[in-house]
Coordinates of C-alpha atoms in Angstrom, one line a residue:
M1 CA 11.3 23.7 -51.8
Q2 CA 8.3 22.8 -54.0
R3 CA 5.0 22.4 -52.0
K4 CA 3.2 19.1 -52.2
T5 CA -0.2 19.3 -53.9
L6 CA -3.6 18.0 -52.6
M7 CA -6.5 18.0 -55.0
F8 CA -10.1 18.2 -53.7
Y9 CA -13.1 17.2 -55.9
I10 CA -16.8 17.8 -55.6
N11 CA -19.6 18.5 -58.1
A12 CA -20.3 22.1 -57.1
I13 CA -19.8 24.5 -54.2
H14 CA -23.3 25.9 -54.0
D15 CA -25.2 25.7 -50.7
G16 CA -24.8 22.5 -48.7
G17 CA -22.9 21.1 -45.8
A18 CA -20.5 18.9 -47.8
E19 CA -19.6 21.8 -50.1
R20 CA -18.8 24.0 -47.1
V21 CA -16.7 21.3 -45.4
I22 CA -14.6 20.6 -48.5
I23 CA -13.7 24.3 -48.9
Q24 CA -12.8 24.5 -45.2
L25 CA -10.7 21.4 -45.6
A26 CA -8.8 22.8 -48.7
H27 CA -8.3 26.1 -46.8
H28 CA -6.9 24.2 -43.8
F29 CA -4.3 22.3 -45.8
A30 CA -3.3 25.4 -47.7
N31 CA -2.7 27.1 -44.4
I32 CA -0.3 24.4 -43.3
G33 CA 1.8 24.5 -46.4
Y34 CA 0.2 22.4 -49.1
R35 CA -0.8 23.6 -52.6
A36 CA -4.6 23.1 -52.4
V37 CA -6.4 22.7 -55.7
L38 CA -10.2 22.6 -55.6
V39 CA -11.9 20.9 -58.6
T40 CA -15.6 21.2 -59.3
S41 CA -17.6 19.6 -62.0
F42 CA -19.3 22.9 -62.9
I43 CA -19.6 26.5 -61.9
D44 CA -23.0 27.4 -60.4
I45 CA -24.7 30.5 -59.1
N46 CA -24.9 31.2 -55.3
E47 CA -21.5 29.6 -54.7
Y48 CA -19.6 29.7 -51.4
P49 CA -16.5 32.0 -51.7
V50 CA -13.2 30.2 -52.2
P51 CA -10.3 31.4 -50.0
D52 CA -7.5 33.1 -51.8
N53 CA -5.0 30.4 -50.9
V54 CA -7.0 27.7 -52.6
E55 CA -6.8 27.3 -56.4
R56 CA -10.1 26.6 -58.0
I57 CA -10.6 25.0 -61.4
S58 CA -13.7 23.6 -63.0
I59 CA -14.4 20.9 -65.6
E60 CA -17.4 22.8 -67.0
Q61 CA -18.0 26.5 -66.9
E62 CA -21.6 25.8 -66.4
Q63 CA -23.5 22.6 -65.9
I64 CA -23.9 20.7 -69.2
Q65 CA -27.2 18.9 -69.7
Q66 CA -26.4 15.5 -71.2
S67 CA -27.0 11.8 -70.5
K68 CA -25.6 10.4 -67.2
L69 CA -23.2 8.2 -69.2
K70 CA -21.8 11.0 -71.3
R71 CA -21.6 13.3 -68.3
N72 CA -19.6 10.7 -66.3
I73 CA -17.2 9.9 -69.2
S74 CA -16.5 13.6 -69.9
R75 CA -15.9 14.4 -66.3
I76 CA -13.7 11.4 -65.7
L77 CA -11.5 12.2 -68.6
A78 CA -11.2 15.9 -67.5
L79 CA -10.4 14.9 -63.9
R80 CA -7.7 12.5 -65.1
K81 CA -6.2 15.3 -67.2
F82 CA -6.1 17.6 -64.2
C83 CA -4.4 14.9 -62.1
K84 CA -1.7 14.4 -64.8
K85 CA -1.2 18.2 -64.9
Y86 CA -1.0 18.9 -61.2
N87 CA 0.4 15.6 -60.0
P88 CA -1.2 15.7 -56.6
E89 CA -0.1 13.5 -53.7
A90 CA -3.8 12.6 -53.1
L91 CA -7.2 13.3 -54.7
I92 CA -9.8 13.8 -52.0
S93 CA -13.4 13.5 -53.2
F94 CA -16.8 14.1 -51.6
M95 CA -20.2 12.6 -52.4
A96 CA -21.2 9.5 -54.5
E97 CA -20.6 10.5 -58.1
P98 CA -17.4 12.4 -57.5
N99 CA -16.1 9.4 -55.5
F100 CA -16.8 7.0 -58.3
R101 CA -15.2 9.4 -60.9
A102 CA -12.2 10.0 -58.8
I103 CA -11.4 6.3 -58.5
I104 CA -11.9 5.6 -62.2
A105 CA -10.0 8.8 -63.3
T106 CA -6.9 7.9 -61.3
A107 CA -6.5 4.3 -62.3
G108 CA -2.8 3.6 -63.0
L109 CA -1.7 7.1 -61.8
P110 CA 0.5 7.6 -58.8
V111 CA -2.2 9.4 -56.9
K112 CA -3.7 8.3 -53.5
R113 CA -7.5 8.2 -53.6
I114 CA -9.3 9.3 -50.5
V115 CA -13.1 9.3 -50.7
S116 CA -15.6 10.7 -48.2
V117 CA -19.0 9.0 -47.9
R118 CA -21.3 11.8 -46.6
N119 CA -24.8 10.4 -46.9
D120 CA -26.7 7.3 -46.1
P121 CA -25.1 4.5 -48.2
N122 CA -28.5 2.7 -48.3
R123 CA -29.7 5.6 -50.4
E124 CA -26.6 6.7 -52.3
Y125 CA -25.8 3.1 -53.5
R126 CA -29.2 1.7 -54.0
G127 CA -30.2 -0.3 -57.1
K128 CA -28.1 -2.7 -59.1
I129 CA -25.7 -0.1 -60.5
G130 CA -25.4 1.7 -57.2
N131 CA -24.7 -1.5 -55.4
I132 CA -21.9 -2.4 -57.8
V133 CA -20.4 1.0 -57.3
G134 CA -20.7 0.8 -53.5
K135 CA -19.5 -2.8 -53.1
Y136 CA -16.8 -3.0 -55.8
I137 CA -15.6 0.4 -57.0
I138 CA -15.6 2.6 -53.9
P139 CA -13.6 0.0 -51.9
R140 CA -10.7 0.4 -54.5
A141 CA -10.0 3.8 -52.8
D142 CA -6.8 4.0 -50.7
G143 CA -8.8 5.4 -47.8
C144 CA -12.2 6.5 -46.8
V145 CA -13.7 8.9 -44.3
F146 CA -17.2 8.2 -42.9
Q147 CA -19.3 10.4 -40.7
T148 CA -20.9 7.6 -38.8
R149 CA -20.2 4.1 -37.7
E150 CA -23.5 3.0 -39.3
A151 CA -22.4 4.2 -42.7
Q152 CA -19.0 2.5 -42.3
Q153 CA -20.6 -0.8 -41.5
W154 CA -22.5 -0.9 -44.8
F155 CA -19.2 -1.6 -46.5
S156 CA -17.0 -4.7 -46.4
K157 CA -14.8 -5.5 -43.4
K158 CA -11.7 -5.1 -45.6
F159 CA -12.7 -1.6 -46.7
Q160 CA -13.5 -0.6 -43.1
K161 CA -10.0 -1.4 -42.1
K162 CA -8.7 1.4 -44.3
S163 CA -11.2 3.9 -43.2
E164 CA -11.9 6.3 -40.4
V165 CA -15.1 7.8 -38.8
I166 CA -14.7 11.5 -38.5
F167 CA -17.6 13.5 -37.2
N168 CA -18.5 16.8 -38.9
D169 CA -16.8 19.8 -37.3
V170 CA -18.9 22.6 -35.8
D171 CA -17.1 25.9 -36.0
K172 CA -16.5 27.5 -32.6
V173 CA -18.4 30.7 -33.7
F174 CA -21.7 28.7 -33.3
F175 CA -20.9 27.9 -29.6
E176 CA -19.9 31.5 -29.1
T177 CA -23.1 33.0 -30.7
K178 CA -25.7 34.2 -28.2
Y179 CA -29.2 32.7 -28.7
R180 CA -31.9 35.4 -28.9
G181 CA -34.9 33.4 -30.2
S182 CA -38.0 34.6 -32.1
N183 CA -41.3 33.3 -33.4
D184 CA -39.8 32.1 -36.6
I185 CA -39.7 28.4 -37.6
V186 CA -36.5 27.9 -39.7
T187 CA -35.0 25.3 -41.9
L188 CA -31.7 25.6 -43.8
G189 CA -30.6 23.3 -46.7
R190 CA -30.6 22.7 -50.4
L191 CA -34.0 22.9 -52.0
S192 CA -34.1 19.3 -53.1
S193 CA -36.2 16.1 -52.8
Q194 CA -33.9 14.7 -50.1
K195 CA -34.5 17.7 -47.8
N196 CA -38.3 17.4 -48.3
Q197 CA -39.3 21.0 -47.7
K198 CA -42.6 20.1 -49.5
M199 CA -43.6 18.0 -46.5
L200 CA -42.6 20.8 -44.1
I201 CA -44.7 23.4 -46.0
K202 CA -47.7 21.1 -46.0
A203 CA -47.2 20.4 -42.3
F204 CA -47.0 24.1 -41.5
S205 CA -50.2 24.8 -43.5
M206 CA -52.1 22.5 -41.1
I207 CA -51.2 24.6 -38.0
A208 CA -50.7 28.1 -39.6
D209 CA -54.1 29.4 -38.6
S210 CA -53.7 28.2 -35.0
Y211 CA -50.4 30.0 -34.7
P212 CA -50.7 33.3 -36.5
E213 CA -47.6 34.8 -34.9
H214 CA -45.3 32.2 -36.4
N215 CA -43.8 32.1 -39.9
L216 CA -41.8 29.5 -41.7
L217 CA -38.5 30.7 -43.1
I218 CA -36.7 28.4 -45.6
Y219 CA -33.0 29.2 -46.3
G220 CA -31.3 27.6 -49.3
V221 CA -31.4 27.4 -53.1
G222 CA -31.8 24.4 -55.4
P223 CA -33.7 22.7 -58.2
L224 CA -37.0 22.6 -56.4
E225 CA -37.3 26.3 -55.8
Q226 CA -40.0 27.0 -58.4
E227 CA -42.0 23.9 -57.3
L228 CA -41.9 25.1 -53.7
R229 CA -43.1 28.6 -54.7
E230 CA -46.0 27.0 -56.5
L231 CA -46.9 24.9 -53.5
I232 CA -46.8 28.0 -51.2
S233 CA -49.0 29.9 -53.6
K234 CA -51.5 26.9 -53.9
L235 CA -51.8 26.9 -50.1
H236 CA -52.1 30.7 -49.9
L237 CA -49.2 31.0 -47.6
E238 CA -47.2 33.7 -49.5
E239 CA -47.2 35.9 -46.3
R240 CA -46.3 33.1 -44.0
V241 CA -43.8 30.9 -45.8
I242 CA -40.8 32.8 -47.1
L243 CA -38.0 31.4 -49.3
K244 CA -35.1 33.4 -48.0
G245 CA -32.5 32.1 -50.5
L246 CA -28.8 31.5 -49.6
T247 CA -27.3 32.8 -46.4
T248 CA -23.6 33.3 -45.7
D249 CA -24.3 34.1 -42.1
A250 CA -25.8 31.0 -40.5
P251 CA -24.9 31.9 -36.9
S252 CA -27.0 35.1 -37.1
V253 CA -29.9 33.2 -38.7
F254 CA -29.9 30.5 -36.0
A255 CA -29.5 33.1 -33.2
A256 CA -32.8 34.6 -34.2
T257 CA -34.7 31.4 -34.7
G258 CA -37.5 30.1 -32.6
I259 CA -37.5 26.5 -33.7
F260 CA -35.1 24.8 -36.2
V261 CA -36.7 22.0 -38.2
L262 CA -35.0 19.3 -40.3
S263 CA -37.4 17.6 -42.7
S264 CA -35.0 15.5 -44.6
D265 CA -35.9 11.9 -45.7
Y266 CA -32.3 10.9 -44.8
E267 CA -29.0 12.5 -43.9
G268 CA -25.4 11.7 -43.3
M269 CA -24.5 14.0 -40.4
P270 CA -26.4 17.2 -40.9
N271 CA -24.3 20.3 -40.4
A272 CA -27.2 22.7 -40.0
L273 CA -28.8 20.7 -37.3
M274 CA -25.6 20.5 -35.3
E275 CA -24.9 24.2 -35.7
A276 CA -28.4 25.1 -34.5
L277 CA -28.0 22.8 -31.5
A278 CA -24.6 24.4 -30.7
I279 CA -26.2 27.8 -30.5
G280 CA -29.0 26.5 -28.3
V281 CA -32.0 26.5 -30.7
P282 CA -34.8 24.1 -29.9
C283 CA -34.7 21.6 -32.8

């Protein structure tokens, strides 16, 4: 008997909570008998490993630098081609741009569209174009998963009726990990403007001399890495603020953390914060 196919779509699977969750989701459905196909917009460095039972395909072998319009058109056409080839029962997408592309790419195809809104809609769908996408295009999906009731309420009552609020899962390993603590102040997340590690570094610089036994460890990679390094150097904190790069062992990191700090301007439902709390780290 031929297995039913589920297709999962996200821009990339580098560091990030949503990226980790979509891989776990694909792995789960593969384990219960589905053919799980994970589609990414591009292949990046520092990617999470993909389980052997999940097929991974990518629209671009590396991220192409082009205008937003051209980028969206090329990715929509490629995603539609994959849907015709693999004929999935459903296309499950994560994040704002992939959600938009998934709905346009599957127009007229016998594919259910399940989108997942994983950030604050007030930020993801701001501005005239964002508002049009959020109010008129995203609700064309057959179903939606929200992380919070507040995010769900941003959308129309009609769309809310075909949606569910599902909290982020915290793996049991975090509850089973023994907290040891240390003097380190730790944050974990993509190095991006949303996560606002710049503010965190500046805040640490104001107390660093008063607490010489404490260091700030920043885990993650992203587009602002060089900018953060320059800021650390400017503040003469090279020995006190350490960019640790990507970690594949978050439980061990959190177990040896003194304080976990989340400096984001906004979030959906932050995995790292919940994982740190599960271990017992002061946050």
